[in-house]
Coordinates of C-alpha atoms in Angstrom, one line a residue:
Chain S
M1 CA 35.7 4.9 -71.3
I2 CA 33.6 3.7 -68.4
G3 CA 34.4 0.8 -69.5
E4 CA 38.2 1.7 -69.0
Y5 CA 37.2 2.3 -65.2
I6 CA 34.4 -0.1 -64.4
T7 CA 37.7 -2.8 -65.8
S8 CA 40.2 -1.0 -63.9
N9 CA 38.3 -1.2 -60.8
T10 CA 37.0 -4.8 -61.5
E11 CA 41.2 -5.3 -61.0
I12 CA 41.0 -3.8 -57.7
V13 CA 38.1 -5.3 -56.1
E14 CA 39.3 -9.3 -57.9
S15 CA 42.6 -8.4 -56.1
A16 CA 41.2 -6.6 -52.6
L17 CA 38.3 -9.8 -52.9
T18 CA 41.6 -12.4 -53.1
Q19 CA 42.8 -11.4 -49.6
S20 CA 39.3 -11.1 -47.8
L21 CA 38.7 -14.0 -46.7
P22 CA 39.6 -15.2 -43.3
P23 CA 43.6 -16.8 -43.7
A24 CA 43.4 -20.9 -44.3
W25 CA 45.1 -22.2 -41.0
Q26 CA 42.0 -21.5 -39.3
I27 CA 39.4 -22.9 -41.4
P28 CA 38.7 -25.8 -42.4
L29 CA 40.2 -26.4 -45.6
P30 CA 37.2 -27.6 -48.3
L31 CA 35.0 -24.8 -46.8
R32 CA 38.1 -22.3 -47.5
E33 CA 37.8 -23.5 -51.2
S34 CA 34.3 -23.8 -50.8
M35 CA 33.8 -20.5 -49.8
N36 CA 37.0 -18.7 -53.0
Y37 CA 35.7 -20.9 -55.4
S38 CA 32.5 -18.7 -55.5
L39 CA 33.5 -15.3 -54.9
M40 CA 36.4 -16.2 -57.3
A41 CA 33.8 -17.5 -59.9
G42 CA 33.7 -13.7 -61.7
G43 CA 30.7 -11.9 -62.7
K44 CA 30.5 -8.1 -63.6
R45 CA 31.4 -6.9 -59.6
L46 CA 28.8 -4.4 -60.4
R47 CA 27.9 -3.9 -56.9
P48 CA 31.1 -3.3 -55.1
I49 CA 31.6 -0.5 -58.4
L50 CA 28.7 0.6 -57.3
V51 CA 30.2 0.6 -53.7
L52 CA 33.6 2.6 -55.3
A53 CA 31.8 4.9 -57.3
A54 CA 29.4 6.2 -55.3
A55 CA 32.5 7.2 -51.8
E56 CA 34.8 8.8 -54.8
S57 CA 31.8 10.4 -56.2
L58 CA 31.4 12.4 -52.4
G59 CA 35.0 12.2 -53.0
G60 CA 36.0 9.9 -50.1
T61 CA 39.0 7.3 -51.1
K62 CA 38.2 3.4 -53.0
E63 CA 40.9 2.1 -50.1
A64 CA 38.6 3.1 -47.1
A65 CA 35.6 2.0 -49.8
L66 CA 36.8 -1.3 -50.3
P67 CA 36.4 -3.6 -47.6
V68 CA 32.6 -2.6 -47.7
A69 CA 33.0 -2.8 -51.5
C70 CA 34.3 -7.0 -50.4
A71 CA 31.2 -6.9 -48.4
I72 CA 28.6 -6.4 -50.4
E73 CA 29.8 -9.3 -52.9
M74 CA 30.1 -12.2 -50.6
V75 CA 26.3 -11.1 -49.4
H76 CA 25.8 -11.2 -53.5
T77 CA 27.2 -14.5 -53.8
Y78 CA 26.6 -16.1 -50.2
S79 CA 22.7 -15.8 -52.0
L80 CA 24.1 -17.2 -55.6
I81 CA 25.0 -19.8 -53.6
H82 CA 21.7 -20.9 -51.8
D83 CA 19.5 -19.7 -54.9
D84 CA 21.0 -22.2 -56.8
L85 CA 20.5 -25.2 -54.4
P86 CA 18.5 -27.8 -55.8
A87 CA 15.6 -27.7 -53.3
M88 CA 15.5 -23.7 -54.6
D89 CA 16.6 -23.4 -57.9
N90 CA 17.9 -26.2 -58.6
D91 CA 21.1 -25.0 -61.0
D92 CA 24.0 -26.7 -61.9
Y93 CA 26.1 -24.3 -63.9
R94 CA 26.4 -20.7 -63.7
R95 CA 28.0 -18.0 -65.6
G96 CA 29.2 -20.9 -67.0
K97 CA 30.6 -23.2 -64.5
L98 CA 29.3 -25.6 -62.2
T99 CA 26.9 -24.0 -59.2
N100 CA 28.9 -24.2 -55.8
H101 CA 26.9 -27.5 -54.3
K102 CA 27.4 -29.5 -57.6
V103 CA 30.8 -29.4 -57.1
Y104 CA 31.5 -29.4 -53.4
G105 CA 27.7 -31.0 -52.0
E106 CA 24.4 -29.5 -50.7
A107 CA 25.8 -29.7 -47.0
M108 CA 29.0 -27.6 -47.6
A109 CA 27.2 -25.4 -50.2
I110 CA 24.5 -24.1 -48.1
L111 CA 27.6 -23.8 -44.8
A112 CA 29.8 -22.6 -47.9
G113 CA 26.7 -19.8 -47.9
D114 CA 26.6 -19.4 -43.7
A115 CA 30.2 -17.9 -43.9
L116 CA 29.8 -15.6 -46.9
L117 CA 27.8 -13.8 -45.3
T118 CA 28.3 -13.5 -42.0
H119 CA 31.9 -12.6 -42.6
A120 CA 31.1 -9.6 -45.2
F121 CA 29.6 -8.1 -41.7
Y122 CA 33.8 -8.7 -40.0
S123 CA 34.8 -7.8 -43.8
I124 CA 32.6 -4.3 -43.0
S125 CA 33.9 -4.0 -39.7
Q126 CA 37.2 -4.0 -41.1
A127 CA 36.9 0.0 -42.4
H128 CA 36.8 1.2 -39.1
K129 CA 39.9 -0.7 -37.2
V130 CA 41.4 -0.3 -40.7
H131 CA 40.7 2.9 -42.0
G132 CA 39.6 4.3 -39.7
I133 CA 36.4 5.1 -40.7
P134 CA 34.1 6.6 -37.5
A135 CA 32.7 4.0 -35.9
E136 CA 29.0 5.0 -36.4
R137 CA 29.3 5.7 -40.0
V138 CA 30.6 1.3 -40.2
L139 CA 27.9 0.6 -37.5
A140 CA 24.9 2.7 -39.8
I141 CA 26.5 0.5 -42.7
T142 CA 26.1 -2.7 -40.5
E143 CA 23.1 -2.6 -40.4
E144 CA 21.9 -1.2 -43.3
L145 CA 22.9 -4.0 -44.7
S146 CA 21.1 -6.0 -42.5
A147 CA 18.1 -4.2 -43.5
Y148 CA 18.3 -4.1 -46.7
A149 CA 20.1 -7.9 -47.0
G150 CA 17.6 -9.6 -44.7
A151 CA 13.8 -10.7 -44.3
R152 CA 12.5 -7.1 -45.3
G153 CA 14.9 -6.9 -48.0
M154 CA 17.0 -9.5 -50.5
V155 CA 15.4 -12.7 -48.3
G156 CA 12.2 -10.8 -48.0
G157 CA 12.5 -10.3 -52.1
Q158 CA 13.6 -14.3 -52.2
A159 CA 11.0 -16.2 -50.1
A160 CA 8.1 -13.7 -52.2
D161 CA 9.7 -15.3 -55.9
M162 CA 9.3 -18.9 -54.5
L163 CA 6.6 -17.5 -52.8
G164 CA 5.1 -17.2 -55.9
E165 CA 6.6 -19.3 -59.0
Q166 CA 2.8 -20.5 -59.8
G167 CA 1.3 -17.6 -59.4
I168 CA 2.2 -13.8 -60.5
T169 CA 0.0 -12.4 -61.7
K170 CA 0.4 -9.0 -61.3
L171 CA 3.4 -6.1 -62.4
E172 CA 3.0 -5.1 -59.0
E173 CA 3.6 -8.6 -57.5
L174 CA 7.1 -9.0 -60.0
E175 CA 7.9 -5.5 -58.8
Y176 CA 8.1 -6.8 -55.8
I177 CA 10.2 -10.1 -56.0
H178 CA 12.8 -7.8 -58.1
S179 CA 12.8 -4.3 -56.3
H180 CA 14.0 -6.5 -52.7
K181 CA 16.0 -9.4 -54.8
T182 CA 17.7 -7.2 -56.8
S183 CA 17.4 -3.4 -55.8
D184 CA 17.9 -3.6 -52.5
L185 CA 21.6 -3.7 -52.8
I186 CA 22.2 -1.9 -55.4
V187 CA 20.7 0.6 -53.0
F188 CA 23.4 -0.8 -50.4
S189 CA 26.3 -0.5 -52.7
L190 CA 25.7 3.5 -53.1
R191 CA 24.5 4.2 -49.4
A192 CA 27.5 2.0 -47.5
G193 CA 30.3 4.3 -50.4
A194 CA 28.7 7.2 -49.9
H195 CA 28.7 6.8 -45.6
I196 CA 31.9 5.7 -45.5
A197 CA 32.9 9.4 -47.6
G198 CA 30.3 10.9 -44.7
A199 CA 27.4 11.8 -47.1
S200 CA 24.2 14.2 -45.4
H201 CA 21.4 12.8 -45.1
A202 CA 19.6 15.1 -48.3
Q203 CA 22.5 12.5 -50.1
L204 CA 21.5 9.2 -49.2
Q205 CA 17.9 9.4 -49.9
A206 CA 19.1 11.1 -53.7
L207 CA 20.9 7.4 -53.7
S208 CA 18.6 5.7 -52.7
Q209 CA 16.1 6.7 -55.7
F210 CA 19.0 6.6 -58.4
G211 CA 19.7 2.6 -56.5
H212 CA 16.1 2.1 -57.3
A213 CA 15.9 3.2 -60.2
I214 CA 19.0 1.9 -61.7
G215 CA 18.2 -1.4 -60.0
L216 CA 14.4 -2.2 -61.5
A217 CA 15.7 -1.0 -64.9
F218 CA 19.0 -3.7 -64.2
Q219 CA 16.3 -6.5 -63.7
I220 CA 13.7 -5.2 -66.5
Q221 CA 17.0 -5.0 -69.4
D222 CA 18.0 -8.6 -67.1
D223 CA 14.6 -10.5 -68.0
I224 CA 15.3 -8.6 -71.8
L225 CA 18.3 -9.8 -72.2
D226 CA 17.2 -13.6 -71.0
I227 CA 14.9 -12.9 -74.0
I228 CA 16.8 -12.2 -76.5
G229 CA 20.5 -12.7 -76.0
D230 CA 22.4 -15.5 -77.1
E231 CA 23.2 -18.9 -74.8
A232 CA 28.1 -18.3 -75.2
K233 CA 27.5 -13.9 -73.6
L234 CA 25.4 -14.7 -70.7
G235 CA 27.2 -18.0 -69.5
K236 CA 23.3 -19.3 -69.2
P237 CA 21.0 -21.4 -71.6
V238 CA 18.2 -18.5 -72.7
K239 CA 15.0 -18.5 -71.6
S240 CA 15.7 -20.0 -68.8
D241 CA 13.2 -18.4 -66.7
E242 CA 10.8 -19.4 -69.0
K243 CA 11.2 -22.9 -68.7
Q244 CA 10.4 -23.3 -65.3
Q245 CA 7.6 -20.9 -65.9
K246 CA 8.6 -17.7 -64.6
V247 CA 7.0 -14.8 -65.2
T248 CA 9.1 -11.6 -66.5
Y249 CA 8.5 -8.1 -66.9
P250 CA 8.4 -8.1 -71.2
Y251 CA 5.4 -11.1 -70.2
F252 CA 3.4 -8.3 -68.8
I253 CA 3.6 -5.7 -70.8
G254 CA 5.4 -6.5 -74.0
M255 CA 9.4 -6.0 -74.8
E256 CA 9.1 -3.1 -76.9
A257 CA 7.2 -1.1 -72.8
S258 CA 10.0 -2.8 -71.7
E259 CA 12.9 -1.3 -73.2
K260 CA 11.0 2.1 -72.7
K261 CA 10.5 1.6 -69.4
V262 CA 14.7 1.2 -68.9
R263 CA 14.8 4.3 -70.3
E264 CA 12.4 6.2 -68.2
L265 CA 14.1 4.5 -65.3
T266 CA 17.6 5.6 -66.1
S267 CA 17.1 8.8 -66.7
Q268 CA 14.8 9.2 -63.6
G269 CA 17.5 7.4 -61.4
K270 CA 20.2 10.1 -63.4
E271 CA 17.7 13.4 -62.7
A272 CA 17.8 11.9 -58.6
L273 CA 20.9 11.6 -58.9
L274 CA 22.0 15.6 -59.9
Q275 CA 20.2 16.8 -56.9
A276 CA 22.2 15.0 -54.5
N277 CA 24.8 17.7 -55.0
L278 CA 27.9 14.9 -55.5
V279 CA 31.2 16.8 -56.6
H280 CA 31.8 13.5 -58.4
P281 CA 28.6 12.8 -60.0
E282 CA 30.0 11.2 -63.7
R283 CA 31.3 7.9 -62.8
L284 CA 27.9 7.1 -61.6
L285 CA 25.8 8.6 -64.4
Q286 CA 28.0 6.7 -66.8
L287 CA 27.4 3.9 -65.2
A288 CA 24.0 4.3 -65.1
D289 CA 24.2 4.5 -68.5
Y290 CA 26.3 1.0 -69.4
L291 CA 23.9 -0.4 -67.7
M292 CA 21.0 0.5 -69.6
K293 CA 22.9 -0.5 -72.7
R294 CA 24.9 -2.8 -71.8
D295 CA 23.8 -6.5 -73.6
H296 CA 24.9 -9.0 -71.1
Chain G
M1 CA 18.1 -19.6 -6.1
I2 CA 19.4 -19.7 -9.7
G3 CA 16.8 -22.2 -10.5
E4 CA 14.6 -18.1 -10.0
Y5 CA 17.6 -16.6 -11.6
I6 CA 17.4 -18.3 -15.3
T7 CA 13.4 -18.2 -14.8
S8 CA 12.9 -14.9 -14.5
N9 CA 15.6 -14.0 -17.4
T10 CA 14.0 -17.4 -19.6
E11 CA 10.8 -15.2 -19.8
I12 CA 12.9 -11.6 -20.2
V13 CA 14.4 -12.5 -23.0
E14 CA 11.4 -15.1 -24.6
S15 CA 9.5 -11.4 -24.2
A16 CA 11.9 -9.7 -26.0
L17 CA 12.0 -12.8 -28.2
T18 CA 8.4 -11.8 -29.5
Q19 CA 9.1 -8.0 -30.1
S20 CA 12.5 -8.9 -31.8
L21 CA 11.0 -9.5 -35.6
P22 CA 10.1 -6.9 -38.5
P23 CA 6.4 -6.3 -38.1
A24 CA 4.9 -8.9 -40.3
W25 CA 3.7 -6.1 -42.9
Q26 CA 7.0 -5.7 -44.3
I27 CA 8.4 -9.7 -44.7
P28 CA 5.9 -12.2 -46.9
L29 CA 4.1 -13.4 -44.0
P30 CA 5.2 -17.8 -44.8
L31 CA 8.7 -15.9 -44.1
R32 CA 8.3 -14.5 -40.5
E33 CA 5.4 -17.2 -39.9
S34 CA 8.5 -20.0 -40.3
M35 CA 11.4 -17.3 -39.1
N36 CA 9.2 -17.0 -35.4
Y37 CA 8.1 -20.7 -35.0
S38 CA 12.0 -21.7 -34.1
L39 CA 12.6 -19.0 -32.7
M40 CA 10.3 -19.1 -30.2
A41 CA 10.3 -23.4 -30.4
G42 CA 11.7 -22.7 -26.9
G43 CA 15.3 -24.0 -25.7
K44 CA 17.2 -23.5 -22.6
R45 CA 17.5 -20.2 -24.1
L46 CA 21.5 -20.2 -21.7
R47 CA 23.5 -17.9 -24.4
P48 CA 20.5 -15.5 -24.2
I49 CA 20.9 -15.6 -20.3
L50 CA 24.6 -15.6 -19.9
V51 CA 24.7 -12.1 -21.7
L52 CA 22.6 -10.7 -19.7
A53 CA 24.7 -12.2 -16.6
A54 CA 27.4 -10.6 -18.4
A55 CA 26.5 -7.6 -17.9
E56 CA 25.8 -7.1 -15.5
S57 CA 28.4 -8.9 -13.9
L58 CA 30.3 -5.8 -14.6
G59 CA 27.4 -3.0 -13.8
G60 CA 26.1 -2.5 -16.5
T61 CA 22.0 -3.4 -17.5
K62 CA 20.1 -6.4 -18.8
E63 CA 17.6 -3.6 -21.2
A64 CA 21.0 -2.4 -22.6
A65 CA 22.0 -5.9 -22.9
L66 CA 18.5 -7.5 -24.4
P67 CA 18.7 -6.7 -28.4
V68 CA 22.8 -8.7 -28.0
A69 CA 20.9 -11.6 -25.8
C70 CA 18.3 -11.5 -28.9
A71 CA 21.7 -11.7 -31.9
I72 CA 22.5 -14.8 -29.7
E73 CA 19.3 -16.2 -29.6
M74 CA 18.8 -16.2 -33.0
V75 CA 21.9 -16.7 -34.7
H76 CA 21.7 -20.3 -32.4
T77 CA 18.7 -20.7 -34.1
Y78 CA 19.6 -20.1 -37.9
S79 CA 22.1 -22.7 -36.8
L80 CA 19.9 -25.4 -35.6
I81 CA 17.1 -25.0 -38.4
H82 CA 20.2 -25.1 -40.9
D83 CA 22.3 -28.5 -39.3
D84 CA 18.4 -29.8 -39.3
L85 CA 18.3 -29.9 -42.9
P86 CA 17.9 -33.8 -45.0
A87 CA 21.5 -32.4 -46.3
M88 CA 23.4 -30.9 -43.3
D89 CA 22.2 -34.1 -39.6
N90 CA 18.2 -34.3 -42.2
D91 CA 16.7 -34.6 -38.4
D92 CA 12.5 -34.0 -38.1
Y93 CA 12.0 -33.5 -35.0
R94 CA 14.5 -30.8 -32.5
R95 CA 12.8 -30.2 -28.6
G96 CA 9.3 -33.1 -29.4
K97 CA 8.7 -30.3 -32.3
L98 CA 8.9 -30.5 -35.9
T99 CA 12.2 -29.3 -37.8
N100 CA 11.3 -26.0 -39.1
H101 CA 12.0 -28.1 -43.2
K102 CA 9.3 -30.6 -42.2
V103 CA 6.7 -27.7 -41.4
Y104 CA 7.6 -25.1 -44.0
G105 CA 9.5 -26.7 -46.3
E106 CA 13.6 -26.7 -47.8
A107 CA 13.8 -24.1 -49.3
M108 CA 12.1 -21.7 -46.4
A109 CA 14.5 -22.9 -44.3
I110 CA 17.2 -22.1 -45.7
L111 CA 15.6 -18.2 -46.3
A112 CA 14.9 -18.5 -42.6
G113 CA 17.8 -18.9 -41.5
D114 CA 19.9 -16.7 -43.5
A115 CA 16.9 -14.0 -42.4
L116 CA 17.8 -15.3 -38.2
L117 CA 21.1 -14.4 -39.5
T118 CA 21.4 -11.5 -41.2
H119 CA 18.7 -10.2 -38.9
A120 CA 20.8 -11.2 -35.3
F121 CA 22.9 -7.9 -37.0
Y122 CA 20.4 -5.3 -37.1
S123 CA 19.0 -6.6 -33.8
I124 CA 22.7 -5.8 -32.1
S125 CA 22.3 -2.4 -34.0
Q126 CA 19.9 -1.7 -31.5
A127 CA 22.0 -1.1 -28.9
H128 CA 23.2 1.3 -30.3
K129 CA 20.5 3.5 -31.5
V130 CA 18.2 2.2 -28.7
H131 CA 20.0 2.4 -25.5
G132 CA 22.8 5.1 -26.6
I133 CA 26.2 2.0 -26.0
P134 CA 28.9 3.7 -27.4
A135 CA 29.4 3.1 -31.2
E136 CA 32.8 1.6 -30.6
R137 CA 31.7 -0.5 -28.1
V138 CA 28.2 -2.5 -30.2
L139 CA 30.6 -2.4 -33.6
A140 CA 33.0 -4.9 -31.8
I141 CA 30.1 -6.5 -31.3
T142 CA 29.3 -6.8 -34.6
E143 CA 32.6 -8.1 -36.0
E144 CA 33.3 -10.4 -32.4
L145 CA 29.5 -11.4 -33.8
S146 CA 31.3 -12.2 -37.3
A147 CA 33.9 -14.3 -36.5
Y148 CA 33.2 -16.3 -33.6
A149 CA 29.6 -17.1 -35.4
G150 CA 31.3 -17.8 -38.4
A151 CA 34.5 -19.9 -41.1
R152 CA 36.9 -19.3 -37.8
G153 CA 34.2 -20.5 -35.4
M154 CA 30.5 -22.3 -35.2
V155 CA 30.3 -22.3 -39.4
G156 CA 34.2 -24.0 -38.8
G157 CA 32.9 -26.3 -36.5
Q158 CA 30.4 -27.8 -38.2
A159 CA 32.1 -27.7 -41.4
A160 CA 34.7 -29.3 -38.9
D161 CA 31.9 -31.9 -37.9
M162 CA 30.4 -32.6 -40.9
L163 CA 34.1 -33.7 -42.6
G164 CA 34.9 -35.7 -40.1
E165 CA 31.7 -38.0 -39.5
Q166 CA 32.7 -40.9 -40.1
G167 CA 36.6 -40.6 -39.4
I168 CA 37.9 -38.9 -36.5
T169 CA 40.0 -41.3 -34.9
K170 CA 41.5 -38.2 -31.8
L171 CA 40.0 -36.3 -28.3
E172 CA 41.8 -33.8 -30.5
E173 CA 39.6 -33.5 -33.3
L174 CA 36.9 -34.1 -31.2
E175 CA 37.4 -31.0 -29.3
Y176 CA 38.2 -29.1 -32.2
I177 CA 34.7 -29.3 -33.2
H178 CA 32.7 -28.8 -29.5
S179 CA 35.0 -25.8 -28.7
H180 CA 34.5 -24.4 -32.5
K181 CA 30.6 -25.9 -32.6
T182 CA 29.4 -25.0 -28.6
S183 CA 32.0 -22.8 -26.9
D184 CA 32.4 -20.6 -29.6
L185 CA 29.3 -18.7 -29.3
I186 CA 29.1 -19.4 -25.7
V187 CA 32.3 -16.8 -25.9
F188 CA 30.9 -14.5 -27.7
S189 CA 27.3 -14.0 -25.1
L190 CA 30.3 -13.8 -22.4
R191 CA 32.7 -11.0 -24.2
A192 CA 29.3 -9.4 -25.9
G193 CA 27.7 -8.5 -22.5
A194 CA 30.7 -7.4 -20.7
H195 CA 31.7 -5.1 -24.0
I196 CA 28.1 -3.3 -23.5
A197 CA 29.2 -3.0 -19.2
G198 CA 31.9 -1.3 -21.1
A199 CA 34.7 -4.3 -19.7
S200 CA 38.8 -3.6 -20.1
H201 CA 41.2 -5.8 -22.3
A202 CA 41.7 -8.4 -18.9
Q203 CA 38.2 -8.6 -18.1
L204 CA 37.3 -9.8 -22.2
Q205 CA 40.5 -12.0 -21.1
A206 CA 39.4 -13.4 -18.3
L207 CA 35.3 -14.8 -19.6
S208 CA 36.7 -15.9 -22.7
Q209 CA 38.3 -17.9 -20.6
F210 CA 35.5 -19.0 -18.4
G211 CA 33.1 -19.3 -21.8
H212 CA 35.5 -22.0 -22.7
A213 CA 35.9 -23.7 -20.3
I214 CA 31.8 -23.8 -19.1
G215 CA 30.9 -24.1 -23.1
L216 CA 33.4 -27.0 -23.5
A217 CA 32.4 -28.5 -19.8
F218 CA 29.3 -28.6 -21.3
Q219 CA 29.0 -29.9 -24.9
I220 CA 31.3 -32.9 -23.3
Q221 CA 28.5 -33.1 -20.8
D222 CA 25.3 -32.8 -23.1
D223 CA 27.8 -35.9 -24.6
I224 CA 27.6 -37.2 -21.3
L225 CA 23.2 -37.1 -21.4
D226 CA 23.0 -38.3 -24.9
I227 CA 23.8 -41.7 -23.1
I228 CA 22.6 -42.1 -20.3
G229 CA 19.7 -39.6 -19.9
D230 CA 15.8 -40.0 -20.9
E231 CA 13.3 -39.7 -24.0
A232 CA 11.2 -37.9 -22.7
K233 CA 13.7 -35.3 -21.0
L234 CA 15.5 -34.6 -23.8
G235 CA 13.3 -34.9 -26.1
K236 CA 14.8 -36.8 -28.8
P237 CA 15.5 -39.9 -29.0
V238 CA 18.5 -41.1 -26.6
K239 CA 21.8 -41.9 -28.5
S240 CA 21.8 -39.8 -31.9
D241 CA 24.7 -40.0 -31.8
E242 CA 25.5 -42.7 -31.5
K243 CA 23.2 -44.3 -34.3
Q244 CA 24.9 -42.0 -36.6
Q245 CA 27.7 -43.5 -35.1
K246 CA 28.7 -39.5 -34.2
V247 CA 31.9 -39.6 -31.9
T248 CA 31.2 -38.5 -28.3
Y249 CA 33.7 -38.0 -25.4
P250 CA 32.9 -40.8 -23.2
Y251 CA 33.8 -43.0 -26.7
F252 CA 37.3 -41.6 -26.5
I253 CA 38.2 -41.8 -22.0
G254 CA 34.7 -43.4 -21.2
M255 CA 32.5 -41.7 -18.6
E256 CA 34.1 -41.3 -15.7
A257 CA 36.9 -39.6 -17.1
S258 CA 34.3 -37.5 -19.0
E259 CA 32.4 -36.8 -15.9
K260 CA 35.0 -35.6 -14.4
K261 CA 36.6 -33.3 -17.4
V262 CA 33.2 -31.7 -16.4
R263 CA 34.1 -31.4 -13.3
E264 CA 37.5 -29.5 -14.0
L265 CA 36.6 -27.8 -17.1
T266 CA 34.2 -26.2 -14.3
S267 CA 36.5 -25.2 -11.9
Q268 CA 38.7 -24.2 -13.7
G269 CA 36.2 -21.7 -15.3
K270 CA 36.1 -20.5 -12.5
E271 CA 38.7 -19.4 -11.7
A272 CA 39.4 -17.2 -14.4
L273 CA 36.9 -15.5 -13.8
L274 CA 37.7 -14.6 -10.1
Q275 CA 40.6 -12.5 -11.8
A276 CA 38.6 -10.5 -13.8
N277 CA 37.6 -8.5 -10.5
L278 CA 33.5 -8.1 -11.8
V279 CA 31.8 -5.9 -9.1
H280 CA 28.8 -9.3 -9.3
P281 CA 30.2 -12.6 -10.4
E282 CA 28.1 -14.9 -8.5
R283 CA 25.5 -15.2 -11.0
L284 CA 28.1 -16.5 -13.8
L285 CA 30.0 -18.7 -11.1
Q286 CA 26.1 -20.4 -10.3
L287 CA 25.6 -21.0 -13.9
A288 CA 28.7 -22.7 -14.2
D289 CA 28.3 -25.0 -10.8
Y290 CA 24.2 -25.2 -12.7
L291 CA 25.4 -25.5 -16.1
M292 CA 28.1 -28.7 -14.7
K293 CA 24.8 -30.5 -12.6
R294 CA 22.2 -30.5 -15.0
D295 CA 20.4 -33.2 -16.4
H296 CA 18.8 -31.9 -19.2

């Protein structure tokens, strides 16, 4: 049931993404190909689906939320392109495909990432221009993206991750990285969808709590899967984090306690969500369960 | 006279820039230091001064235009940090100081650029939040920045520059690169300042023409100075472009014709500006002359 919801929304998102880049005649062709290669390289499309589900949970429409859904996927994609660069994680493969810089070269990969990040803000502005969402709300989404994806958010988490690679000794440090590298964009996705539908301050707060909890659960589940998963399912070598001597959640508290933590966080998140008086909380609740139980 | 205007506005911009980054306790310290190092590394502050002058030309205030002025300097700075990377131009020095990656390492330089670009959009949103500029106008600035600085604008110009490094054979190709690498952000700066002051569509059009002309003149003057200038004034080795076998404007049409082109473009730009019915066009006209005559 939630599986069907995810499948149909994935199709809607991917179809919108193929239309989301500027037309080919306006851009040097290799730059556009490099942007498109990573944007259309698959992935769970989790963040855009959360945008749509959050908008619908408040009675908003998918259509009006789609420009923001595309924007968050552009931001997520740019962060992966830059993370994979030789100077960062130096990965040759992602989701079983060559990474951007292995195909287009480092310089083009840097520029494709820059262009995707910049274009995300353009995409958001179309929620006002094309779909008539009030400028106040769309500007709030812009402001929140720049906070959650920037130095105080995702980029800050990435910097902390990089700085701590050899020396993370406390669980709190790992949680700081997880919460900024992963939860911040999930919180943003939920809040952005809610803004599209005109959420109240209290509803935004509840969605933030829900997002922070399921974001951390998602990342711990990722740590767990990275250890027990098999290569075919993940599309990357198992224990790649261990090989690079990265510290994961199970490293600190063990597998069993990590699995328990995922369940606890999910249930805390769902409780917070139920305080929000949403007209349709069902899909968000089901998505939280789905993320907890996923095996890939 | 225009010298004093530039000096006093440079001080105002630099003072605003020192306050423009998120507080240190919200960000991993090395990331903030890396962002701040390049943001405060000097430079002409031309783009932010154009934002202020454009706002004032329409009767707007400097104060309300400052968040946007800071934003454009963040975007300009991020583009320099990424351009200097080993995979791009591989420069060790800029304005006589070590480039960002030589001080903080490549990974941090990539992230500092990403964070500055992202934070520029946050800064713009403050024009509404702090200074009460209507959300419609501020959202228009956001949309235009994402267009002029993205794949269709500055990043596209940078990509074309990189792709053409060995093979530019036509003046039109060089003009494409110049117009997107340089003019686009100058056009944006003028339009953004004008939006702050509530410009009409016709005024925005006239400012775009002015910006495109003086932007190209600025870049041709740069090409000229790069050949005749001396190292001390420029803060970088003379003929660095020639050394990398980059093609410049004088390469195609000679020095004398290039100097004439700078004068012609400047006068065309000024004519376009005079069609805009600005209440105070003087500073913009003086800035155009100043840029044409500058020797550094």
